[in-house]
Coordinates of N, CA, C and O in Angstrom, one line a residue:
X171 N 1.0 -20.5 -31.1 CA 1.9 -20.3 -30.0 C 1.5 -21.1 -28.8 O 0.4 -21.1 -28.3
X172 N 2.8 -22.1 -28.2 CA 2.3 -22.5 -26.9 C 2.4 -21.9 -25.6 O 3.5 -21.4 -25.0
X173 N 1.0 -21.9 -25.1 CA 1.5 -20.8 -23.1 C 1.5 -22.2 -22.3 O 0.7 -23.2 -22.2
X174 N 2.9 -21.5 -21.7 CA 3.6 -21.9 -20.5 C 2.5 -22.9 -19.9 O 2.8 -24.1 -19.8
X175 N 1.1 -22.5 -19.4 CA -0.1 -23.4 -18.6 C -0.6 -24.4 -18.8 O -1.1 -25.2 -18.1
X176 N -0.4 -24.3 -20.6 CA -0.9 -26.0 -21.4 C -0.1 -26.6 -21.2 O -0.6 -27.7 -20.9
X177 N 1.2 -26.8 -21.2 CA 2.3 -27.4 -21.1 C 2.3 -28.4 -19.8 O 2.4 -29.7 -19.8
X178 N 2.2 -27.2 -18.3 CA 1.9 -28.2 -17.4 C 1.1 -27.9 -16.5 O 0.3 -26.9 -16.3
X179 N 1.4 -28.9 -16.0 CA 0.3 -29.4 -14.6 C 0.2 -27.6 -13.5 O 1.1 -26.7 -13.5
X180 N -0.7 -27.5 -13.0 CA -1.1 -26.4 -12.2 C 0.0 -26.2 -10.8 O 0.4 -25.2 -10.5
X181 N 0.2 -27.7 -10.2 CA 1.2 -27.2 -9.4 C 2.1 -27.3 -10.0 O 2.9 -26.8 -9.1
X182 N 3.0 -27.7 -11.2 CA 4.2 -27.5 -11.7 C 4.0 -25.3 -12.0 O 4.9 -24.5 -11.7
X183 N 3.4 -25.3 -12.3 CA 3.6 -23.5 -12.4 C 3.5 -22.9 -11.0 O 4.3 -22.0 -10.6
X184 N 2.6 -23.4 -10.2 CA 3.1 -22.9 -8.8 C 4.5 -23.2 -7.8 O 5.1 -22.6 -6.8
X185 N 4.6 -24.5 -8.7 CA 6.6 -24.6 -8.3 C 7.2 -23.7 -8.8 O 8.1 -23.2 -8.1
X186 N 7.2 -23.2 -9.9 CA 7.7 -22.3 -10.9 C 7.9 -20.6 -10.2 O 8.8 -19.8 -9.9
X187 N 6.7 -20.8 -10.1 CA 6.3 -19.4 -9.4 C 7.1 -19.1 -7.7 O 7.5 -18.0 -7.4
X188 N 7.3 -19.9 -7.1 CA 7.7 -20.1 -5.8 C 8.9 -19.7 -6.1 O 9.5 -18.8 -5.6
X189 N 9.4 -20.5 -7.1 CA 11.7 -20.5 -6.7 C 11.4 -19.5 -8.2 O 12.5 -19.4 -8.9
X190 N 10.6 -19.0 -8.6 CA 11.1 -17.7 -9.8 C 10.7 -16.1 -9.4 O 11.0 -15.1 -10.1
X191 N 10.0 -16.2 -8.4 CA 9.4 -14.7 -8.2 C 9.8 -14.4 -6.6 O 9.7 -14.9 -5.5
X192 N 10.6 -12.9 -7.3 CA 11.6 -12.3 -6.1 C 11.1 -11.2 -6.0 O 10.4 -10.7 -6.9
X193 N 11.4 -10.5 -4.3 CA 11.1 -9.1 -3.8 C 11.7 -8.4 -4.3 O 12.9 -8.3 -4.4
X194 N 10.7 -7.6 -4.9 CA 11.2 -6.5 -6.0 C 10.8 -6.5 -7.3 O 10.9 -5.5 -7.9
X195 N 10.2 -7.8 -8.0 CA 10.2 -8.0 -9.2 C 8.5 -7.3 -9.5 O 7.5 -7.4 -8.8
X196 N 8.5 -6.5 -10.9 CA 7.0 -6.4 -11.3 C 6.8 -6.9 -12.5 O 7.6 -7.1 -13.4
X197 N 5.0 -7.3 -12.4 CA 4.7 -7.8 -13.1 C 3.3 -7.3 -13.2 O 2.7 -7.0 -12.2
X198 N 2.6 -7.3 -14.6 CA 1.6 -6.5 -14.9 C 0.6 -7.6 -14.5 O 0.8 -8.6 -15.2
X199 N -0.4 -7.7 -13.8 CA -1.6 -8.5 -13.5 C -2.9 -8.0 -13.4 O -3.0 -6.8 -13.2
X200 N -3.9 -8.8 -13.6 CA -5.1 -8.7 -13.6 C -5.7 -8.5 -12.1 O -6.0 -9.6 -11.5
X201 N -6.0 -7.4 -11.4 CA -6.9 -7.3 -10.3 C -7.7 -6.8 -10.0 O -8.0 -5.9 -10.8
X202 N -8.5 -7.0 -9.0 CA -9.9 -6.5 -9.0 C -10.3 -6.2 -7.5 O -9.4 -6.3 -6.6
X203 N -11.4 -5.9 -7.1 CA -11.8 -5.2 -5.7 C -11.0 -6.5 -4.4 O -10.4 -6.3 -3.4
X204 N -11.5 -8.0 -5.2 CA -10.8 -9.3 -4.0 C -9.6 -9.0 -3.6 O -9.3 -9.3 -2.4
X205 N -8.5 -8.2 -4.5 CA -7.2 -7.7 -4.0 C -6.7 -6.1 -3.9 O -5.6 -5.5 -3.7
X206 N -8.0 -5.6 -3.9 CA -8.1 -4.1 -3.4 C -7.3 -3.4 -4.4 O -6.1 -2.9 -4.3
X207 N -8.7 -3.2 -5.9 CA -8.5 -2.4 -6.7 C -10.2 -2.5 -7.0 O -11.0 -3.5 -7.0
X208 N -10.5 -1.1 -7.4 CA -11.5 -0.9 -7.2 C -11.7 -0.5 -9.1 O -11.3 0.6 -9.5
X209 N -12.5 -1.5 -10.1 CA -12.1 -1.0 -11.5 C -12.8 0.0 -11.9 O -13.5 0.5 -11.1
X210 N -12.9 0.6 -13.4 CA -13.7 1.2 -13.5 C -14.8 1.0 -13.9 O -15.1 -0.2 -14.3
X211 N -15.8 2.0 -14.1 CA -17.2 2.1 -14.4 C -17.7 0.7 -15.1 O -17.3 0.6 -16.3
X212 N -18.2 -0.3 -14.8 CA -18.2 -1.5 -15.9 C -17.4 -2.4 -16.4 O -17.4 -3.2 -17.3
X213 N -16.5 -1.9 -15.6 CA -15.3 -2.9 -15.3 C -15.6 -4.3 -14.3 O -16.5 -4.1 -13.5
X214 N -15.1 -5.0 -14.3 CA -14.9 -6.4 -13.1 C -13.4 -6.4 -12.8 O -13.1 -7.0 -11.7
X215 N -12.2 -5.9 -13.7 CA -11.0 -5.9 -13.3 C -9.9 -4.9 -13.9 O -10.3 -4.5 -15.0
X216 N -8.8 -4.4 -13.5 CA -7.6 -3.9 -14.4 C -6.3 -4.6 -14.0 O -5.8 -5.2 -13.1
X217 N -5.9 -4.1 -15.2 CA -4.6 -4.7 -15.4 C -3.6 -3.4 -14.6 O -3.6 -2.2 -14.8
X218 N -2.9 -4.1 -13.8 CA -1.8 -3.1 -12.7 C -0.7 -3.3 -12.6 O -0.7 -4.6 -12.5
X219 N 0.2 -2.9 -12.5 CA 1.8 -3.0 -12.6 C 2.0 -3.1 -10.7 O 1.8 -2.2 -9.8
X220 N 2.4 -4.7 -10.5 CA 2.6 -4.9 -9.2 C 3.8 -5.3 -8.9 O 4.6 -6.0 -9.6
X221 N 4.1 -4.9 -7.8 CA 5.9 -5.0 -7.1 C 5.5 -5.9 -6.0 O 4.9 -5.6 -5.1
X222 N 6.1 -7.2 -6.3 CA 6.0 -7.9 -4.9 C 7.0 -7.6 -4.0 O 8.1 -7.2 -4.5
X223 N 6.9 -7.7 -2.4 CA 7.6 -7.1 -1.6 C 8.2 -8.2 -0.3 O 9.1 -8.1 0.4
X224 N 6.8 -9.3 -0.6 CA 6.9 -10.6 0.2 C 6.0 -11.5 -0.2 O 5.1 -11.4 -1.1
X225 N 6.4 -12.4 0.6 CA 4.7 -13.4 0.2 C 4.6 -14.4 1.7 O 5.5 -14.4 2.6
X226 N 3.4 -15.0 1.8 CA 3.0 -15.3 3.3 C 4.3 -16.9 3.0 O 5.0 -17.1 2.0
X227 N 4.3 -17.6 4.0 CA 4.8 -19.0 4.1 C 5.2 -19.9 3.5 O 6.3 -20.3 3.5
X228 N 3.7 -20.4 2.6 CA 3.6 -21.3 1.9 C 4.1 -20.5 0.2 O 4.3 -21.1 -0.8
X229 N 4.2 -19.4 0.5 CA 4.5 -19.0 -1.1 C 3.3 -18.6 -2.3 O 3.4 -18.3 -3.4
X230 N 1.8 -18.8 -1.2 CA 0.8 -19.0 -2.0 C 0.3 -17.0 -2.5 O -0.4 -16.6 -3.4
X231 N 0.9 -16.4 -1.7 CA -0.1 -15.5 -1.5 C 1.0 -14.1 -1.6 O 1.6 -13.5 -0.6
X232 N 1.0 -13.7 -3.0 CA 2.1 -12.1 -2.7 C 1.6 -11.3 -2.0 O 0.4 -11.2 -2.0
X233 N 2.4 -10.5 -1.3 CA 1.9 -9.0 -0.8 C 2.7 -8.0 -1.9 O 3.7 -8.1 -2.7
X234 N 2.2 -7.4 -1.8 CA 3.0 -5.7 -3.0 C 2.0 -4.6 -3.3 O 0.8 -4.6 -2.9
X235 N 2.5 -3.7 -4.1 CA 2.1 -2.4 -3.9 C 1.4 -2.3 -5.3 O 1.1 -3.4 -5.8
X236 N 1.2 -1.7 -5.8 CA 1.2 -1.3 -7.2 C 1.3 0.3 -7.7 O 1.3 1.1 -6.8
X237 N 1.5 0.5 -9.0 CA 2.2 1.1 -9.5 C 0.9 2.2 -10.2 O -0.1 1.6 -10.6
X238 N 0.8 3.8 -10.3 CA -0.4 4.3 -10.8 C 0.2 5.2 -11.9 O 1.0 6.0 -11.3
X239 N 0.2 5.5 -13.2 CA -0.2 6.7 -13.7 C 0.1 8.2 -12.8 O 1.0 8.9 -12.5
X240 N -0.9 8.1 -12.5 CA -1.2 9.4 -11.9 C -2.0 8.8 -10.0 O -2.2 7.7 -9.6
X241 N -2.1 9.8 -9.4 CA -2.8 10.0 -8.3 C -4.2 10.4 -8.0 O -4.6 11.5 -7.7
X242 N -5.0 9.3 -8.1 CA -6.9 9.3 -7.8 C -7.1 10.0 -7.0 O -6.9 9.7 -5.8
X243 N -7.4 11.1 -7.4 CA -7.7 12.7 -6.8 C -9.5 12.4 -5.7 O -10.0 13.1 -4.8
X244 N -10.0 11.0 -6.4 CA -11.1 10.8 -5.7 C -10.7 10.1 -4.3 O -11.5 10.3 -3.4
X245 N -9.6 9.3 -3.9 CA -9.6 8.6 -2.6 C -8.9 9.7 -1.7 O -8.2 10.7 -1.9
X246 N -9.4 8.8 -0.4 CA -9.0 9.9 0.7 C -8.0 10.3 0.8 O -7.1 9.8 0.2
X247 N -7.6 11.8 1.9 CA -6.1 12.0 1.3 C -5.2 11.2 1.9 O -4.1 11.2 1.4
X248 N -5.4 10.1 3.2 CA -4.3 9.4 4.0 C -4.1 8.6 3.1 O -3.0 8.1 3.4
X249 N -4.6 7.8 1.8 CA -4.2 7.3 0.5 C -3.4 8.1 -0.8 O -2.6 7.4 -1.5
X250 N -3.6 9.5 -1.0 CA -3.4 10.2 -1.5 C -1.5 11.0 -0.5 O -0.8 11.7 -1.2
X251 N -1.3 10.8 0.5 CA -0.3 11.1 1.2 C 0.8 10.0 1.4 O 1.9 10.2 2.0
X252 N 0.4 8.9 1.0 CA 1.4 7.3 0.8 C 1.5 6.9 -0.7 O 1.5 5.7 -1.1
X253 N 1.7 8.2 -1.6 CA 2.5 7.5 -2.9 C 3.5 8.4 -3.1 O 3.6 9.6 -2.7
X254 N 4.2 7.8 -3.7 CA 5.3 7.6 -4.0 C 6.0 7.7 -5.5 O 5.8 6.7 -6.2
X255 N 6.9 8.9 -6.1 CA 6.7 8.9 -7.5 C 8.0 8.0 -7.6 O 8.9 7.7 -6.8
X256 N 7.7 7.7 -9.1 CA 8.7 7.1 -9.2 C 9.1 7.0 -10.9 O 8.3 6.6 -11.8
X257 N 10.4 7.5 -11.2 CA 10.7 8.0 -12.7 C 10.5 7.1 -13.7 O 10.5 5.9 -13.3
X258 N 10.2 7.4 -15.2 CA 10.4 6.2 -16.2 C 11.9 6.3 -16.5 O 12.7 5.3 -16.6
X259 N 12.4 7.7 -16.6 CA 14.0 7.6 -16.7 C 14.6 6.2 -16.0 O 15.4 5.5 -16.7
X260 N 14.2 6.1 -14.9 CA 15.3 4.6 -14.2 C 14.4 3.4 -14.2 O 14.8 2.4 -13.7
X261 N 13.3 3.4 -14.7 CA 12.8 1.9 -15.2 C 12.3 1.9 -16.2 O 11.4 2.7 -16.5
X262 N 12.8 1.0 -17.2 CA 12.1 0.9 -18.9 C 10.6 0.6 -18.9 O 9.9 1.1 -19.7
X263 N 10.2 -0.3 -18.0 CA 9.3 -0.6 -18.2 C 8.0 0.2 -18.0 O 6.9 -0.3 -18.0
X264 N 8.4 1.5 -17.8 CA 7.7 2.5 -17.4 C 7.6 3.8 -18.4 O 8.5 4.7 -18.5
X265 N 6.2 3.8 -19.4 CA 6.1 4.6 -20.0 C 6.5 6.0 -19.9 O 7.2 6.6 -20.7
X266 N 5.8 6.5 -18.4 CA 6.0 8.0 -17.8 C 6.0 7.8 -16.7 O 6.0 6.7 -16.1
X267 N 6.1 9.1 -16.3 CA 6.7 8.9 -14.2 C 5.4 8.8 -13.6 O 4.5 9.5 -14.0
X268 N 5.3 7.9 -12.8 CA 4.0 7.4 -12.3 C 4.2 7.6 -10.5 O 4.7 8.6 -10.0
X269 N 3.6 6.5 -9.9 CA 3.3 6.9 -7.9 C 3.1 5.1 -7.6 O 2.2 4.3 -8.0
X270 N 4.3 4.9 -6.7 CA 4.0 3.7 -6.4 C 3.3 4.1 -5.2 O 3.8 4.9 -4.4
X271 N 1.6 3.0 -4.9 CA 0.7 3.8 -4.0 C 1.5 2.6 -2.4 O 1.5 1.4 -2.6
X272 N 2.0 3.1 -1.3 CA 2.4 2.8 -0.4 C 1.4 2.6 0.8 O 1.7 2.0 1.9
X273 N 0.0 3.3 0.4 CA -0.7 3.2 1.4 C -1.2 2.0 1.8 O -2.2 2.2 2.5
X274 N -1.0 0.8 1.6 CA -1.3 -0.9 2.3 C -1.3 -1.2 1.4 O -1.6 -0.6 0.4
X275 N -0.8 -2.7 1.6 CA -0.5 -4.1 0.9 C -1.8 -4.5 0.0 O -2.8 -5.0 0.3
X276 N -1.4 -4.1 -1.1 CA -2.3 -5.4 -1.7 C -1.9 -6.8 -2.0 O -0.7 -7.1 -2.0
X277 N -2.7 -7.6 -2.4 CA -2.6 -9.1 -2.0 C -2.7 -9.8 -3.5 O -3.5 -9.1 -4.2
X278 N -2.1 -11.0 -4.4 CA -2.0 -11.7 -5.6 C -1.7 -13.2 -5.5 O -0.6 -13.6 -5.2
X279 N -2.7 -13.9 -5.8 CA -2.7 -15.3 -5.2 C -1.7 -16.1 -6.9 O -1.9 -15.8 -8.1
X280 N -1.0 -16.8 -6.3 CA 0.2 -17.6 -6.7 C -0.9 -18.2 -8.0 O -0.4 -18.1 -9.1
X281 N -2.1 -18.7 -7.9 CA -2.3 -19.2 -9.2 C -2.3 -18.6 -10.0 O -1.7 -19.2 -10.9
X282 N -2.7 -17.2 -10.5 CA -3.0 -16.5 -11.2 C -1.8 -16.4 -11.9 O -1.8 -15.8 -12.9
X283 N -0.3 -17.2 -11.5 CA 0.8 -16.4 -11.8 C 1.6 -16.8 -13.5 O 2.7 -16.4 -13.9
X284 N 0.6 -17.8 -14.4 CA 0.6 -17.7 -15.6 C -0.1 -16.6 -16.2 O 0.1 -16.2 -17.3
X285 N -0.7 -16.1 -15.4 CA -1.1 -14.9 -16.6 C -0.7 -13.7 -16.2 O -1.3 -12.7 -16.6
X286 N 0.6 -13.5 -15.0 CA 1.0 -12.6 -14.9 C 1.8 -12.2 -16.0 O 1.9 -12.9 -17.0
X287 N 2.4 -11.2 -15.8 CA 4.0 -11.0 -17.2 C 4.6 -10.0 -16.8 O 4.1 -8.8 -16.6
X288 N 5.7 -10.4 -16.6 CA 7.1 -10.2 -16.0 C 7.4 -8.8 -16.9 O 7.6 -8.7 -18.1
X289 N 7.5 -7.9 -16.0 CA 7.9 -6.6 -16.5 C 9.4 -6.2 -16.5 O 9.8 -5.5 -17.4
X290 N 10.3 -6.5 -15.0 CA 11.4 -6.3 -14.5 C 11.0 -5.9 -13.3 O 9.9 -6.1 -12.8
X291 N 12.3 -5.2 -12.7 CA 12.6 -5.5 -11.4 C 12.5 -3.9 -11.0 O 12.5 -3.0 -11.9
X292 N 12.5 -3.5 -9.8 CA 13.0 -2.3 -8.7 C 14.1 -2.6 -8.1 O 14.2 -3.7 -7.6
X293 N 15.2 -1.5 -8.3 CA 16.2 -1.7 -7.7 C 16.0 -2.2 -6.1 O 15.0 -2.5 -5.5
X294 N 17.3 -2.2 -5.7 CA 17.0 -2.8 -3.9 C 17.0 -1.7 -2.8 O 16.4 -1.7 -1.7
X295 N 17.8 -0.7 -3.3 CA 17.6 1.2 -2.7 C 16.2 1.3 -2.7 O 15.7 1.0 -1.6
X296 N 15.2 1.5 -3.8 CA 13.8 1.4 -4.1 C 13.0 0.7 -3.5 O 12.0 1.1 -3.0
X297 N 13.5 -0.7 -3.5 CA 12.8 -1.3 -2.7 C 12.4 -1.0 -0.9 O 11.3 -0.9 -0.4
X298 N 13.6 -0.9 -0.5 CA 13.5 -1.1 1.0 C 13.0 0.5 1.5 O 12.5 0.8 2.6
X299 N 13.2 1.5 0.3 CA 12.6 2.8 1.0 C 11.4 2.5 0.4 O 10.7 3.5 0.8
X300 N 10.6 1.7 -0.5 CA 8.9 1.6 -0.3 C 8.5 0.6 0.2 O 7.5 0.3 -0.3
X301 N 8.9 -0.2 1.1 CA 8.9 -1.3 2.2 C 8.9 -0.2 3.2 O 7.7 0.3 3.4
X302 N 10.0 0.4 4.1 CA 9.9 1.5 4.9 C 8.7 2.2 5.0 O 8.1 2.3 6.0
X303 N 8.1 3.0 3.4 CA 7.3 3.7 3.4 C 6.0 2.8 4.0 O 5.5 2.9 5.1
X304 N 5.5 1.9 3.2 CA 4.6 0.8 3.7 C 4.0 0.4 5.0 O 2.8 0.5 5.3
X305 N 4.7 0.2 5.6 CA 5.4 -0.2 7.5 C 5.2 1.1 8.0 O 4.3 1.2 8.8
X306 N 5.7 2.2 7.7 CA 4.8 3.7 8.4 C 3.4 3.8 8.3 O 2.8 4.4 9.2
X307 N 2.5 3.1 7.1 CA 1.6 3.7 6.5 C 0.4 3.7 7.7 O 0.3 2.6 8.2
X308 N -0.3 4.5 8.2 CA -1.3 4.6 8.9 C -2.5 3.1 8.5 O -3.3 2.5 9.2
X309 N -2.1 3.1 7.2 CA -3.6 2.4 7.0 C -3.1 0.5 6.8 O -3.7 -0.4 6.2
X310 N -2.4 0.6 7.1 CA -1.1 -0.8 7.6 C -1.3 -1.4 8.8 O -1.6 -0.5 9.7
X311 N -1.1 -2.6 9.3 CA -1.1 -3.1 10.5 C -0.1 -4.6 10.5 O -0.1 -5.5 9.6
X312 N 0.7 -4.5 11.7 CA 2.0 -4.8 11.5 C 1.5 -6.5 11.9 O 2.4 -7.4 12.1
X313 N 0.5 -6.7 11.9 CA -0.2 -8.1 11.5 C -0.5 -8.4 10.3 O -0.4 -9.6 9.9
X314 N -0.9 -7.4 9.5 CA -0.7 -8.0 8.3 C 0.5 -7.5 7.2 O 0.4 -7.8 6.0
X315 N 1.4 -6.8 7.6 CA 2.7 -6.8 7.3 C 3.2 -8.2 7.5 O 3.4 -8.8 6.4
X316 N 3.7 -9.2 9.0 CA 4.0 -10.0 9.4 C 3.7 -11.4 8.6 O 4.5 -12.4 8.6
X317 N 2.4 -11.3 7.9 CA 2.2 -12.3 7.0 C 3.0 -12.5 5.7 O 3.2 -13.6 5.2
X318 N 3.4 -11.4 5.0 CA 4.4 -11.4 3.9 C 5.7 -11.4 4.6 O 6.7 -11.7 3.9
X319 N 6.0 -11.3 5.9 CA 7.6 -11.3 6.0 C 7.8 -10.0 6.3 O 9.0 -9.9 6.8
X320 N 7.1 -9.0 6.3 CA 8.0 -8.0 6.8 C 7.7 -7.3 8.4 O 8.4 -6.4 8.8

């Protein structure tokens, strides 16, 4: 089977990525503590279901949320007080009803975006009320909201 990355050139996928990836869309990626996911025990990374919400200027750099299972009963509660459930009934791509965590932006750099994979989208109601939620979040600063656009 051929992937999309052998085919071309590194900035041809980051053109790709620029005019193909919209506010709202998730996609399952690989992250780690550099974009503020903390893995487990002997882990270096997980795989997280991420909603882009914006990206800085240049296109290089998503902002978005991600998507949990359940609620990490170990982080603090002002982390624990900024999620957000959200049903599998209204998205397929969603095994069971999970918590989109609202408490600050995590961050997904444009190269990585061959090995992302495209799950679908959040409606636009969904969206803008966990954008809203985001923008309230205590642990948010409207400086680094400003950099994705919002």
């Amino acid at each position: 089977m051929t992937i999309l990355s052998e085919l071309l050139e590194d900035d041809s996928i980051q053109d790709i990525a620029r005019k193909t990836i919209k506010v709202g869309d998730v996609y399952r990626i690989k992250m780690n503590q550099q974009n503020g996911i903390v893995p487990k025990k002997g882990d270096n990374s997980r795989h997280k279901f991420f909603i882009v919400l914006g990206f800085d200027c240049d296109g290089n750099v998503y902002g978005g949320v991600i998507i949990n299972s359940n609620i990490n009963q170990n982080v603090p509660q002002v982390v624990k007080d900024w999620q957000m459930p959200i049903k599998c009934s209204k998205y397929s791509f969603l095994e069971y009803d999970s918590f989109v965590d609202c408490s600050k932006l995590k961050c997904a750099e444009i190269e990585k975006f061959n090995t992302w994979k495209y799950l679908g989208f959040i409606e636009l109601e969904d969206v803008e009320l966990i954008i809203g939620t985001v923008k309230e979040s205590p642990k948010e600063t409207p400086e680094h909201l400003s950099i994705f656009g919002l």
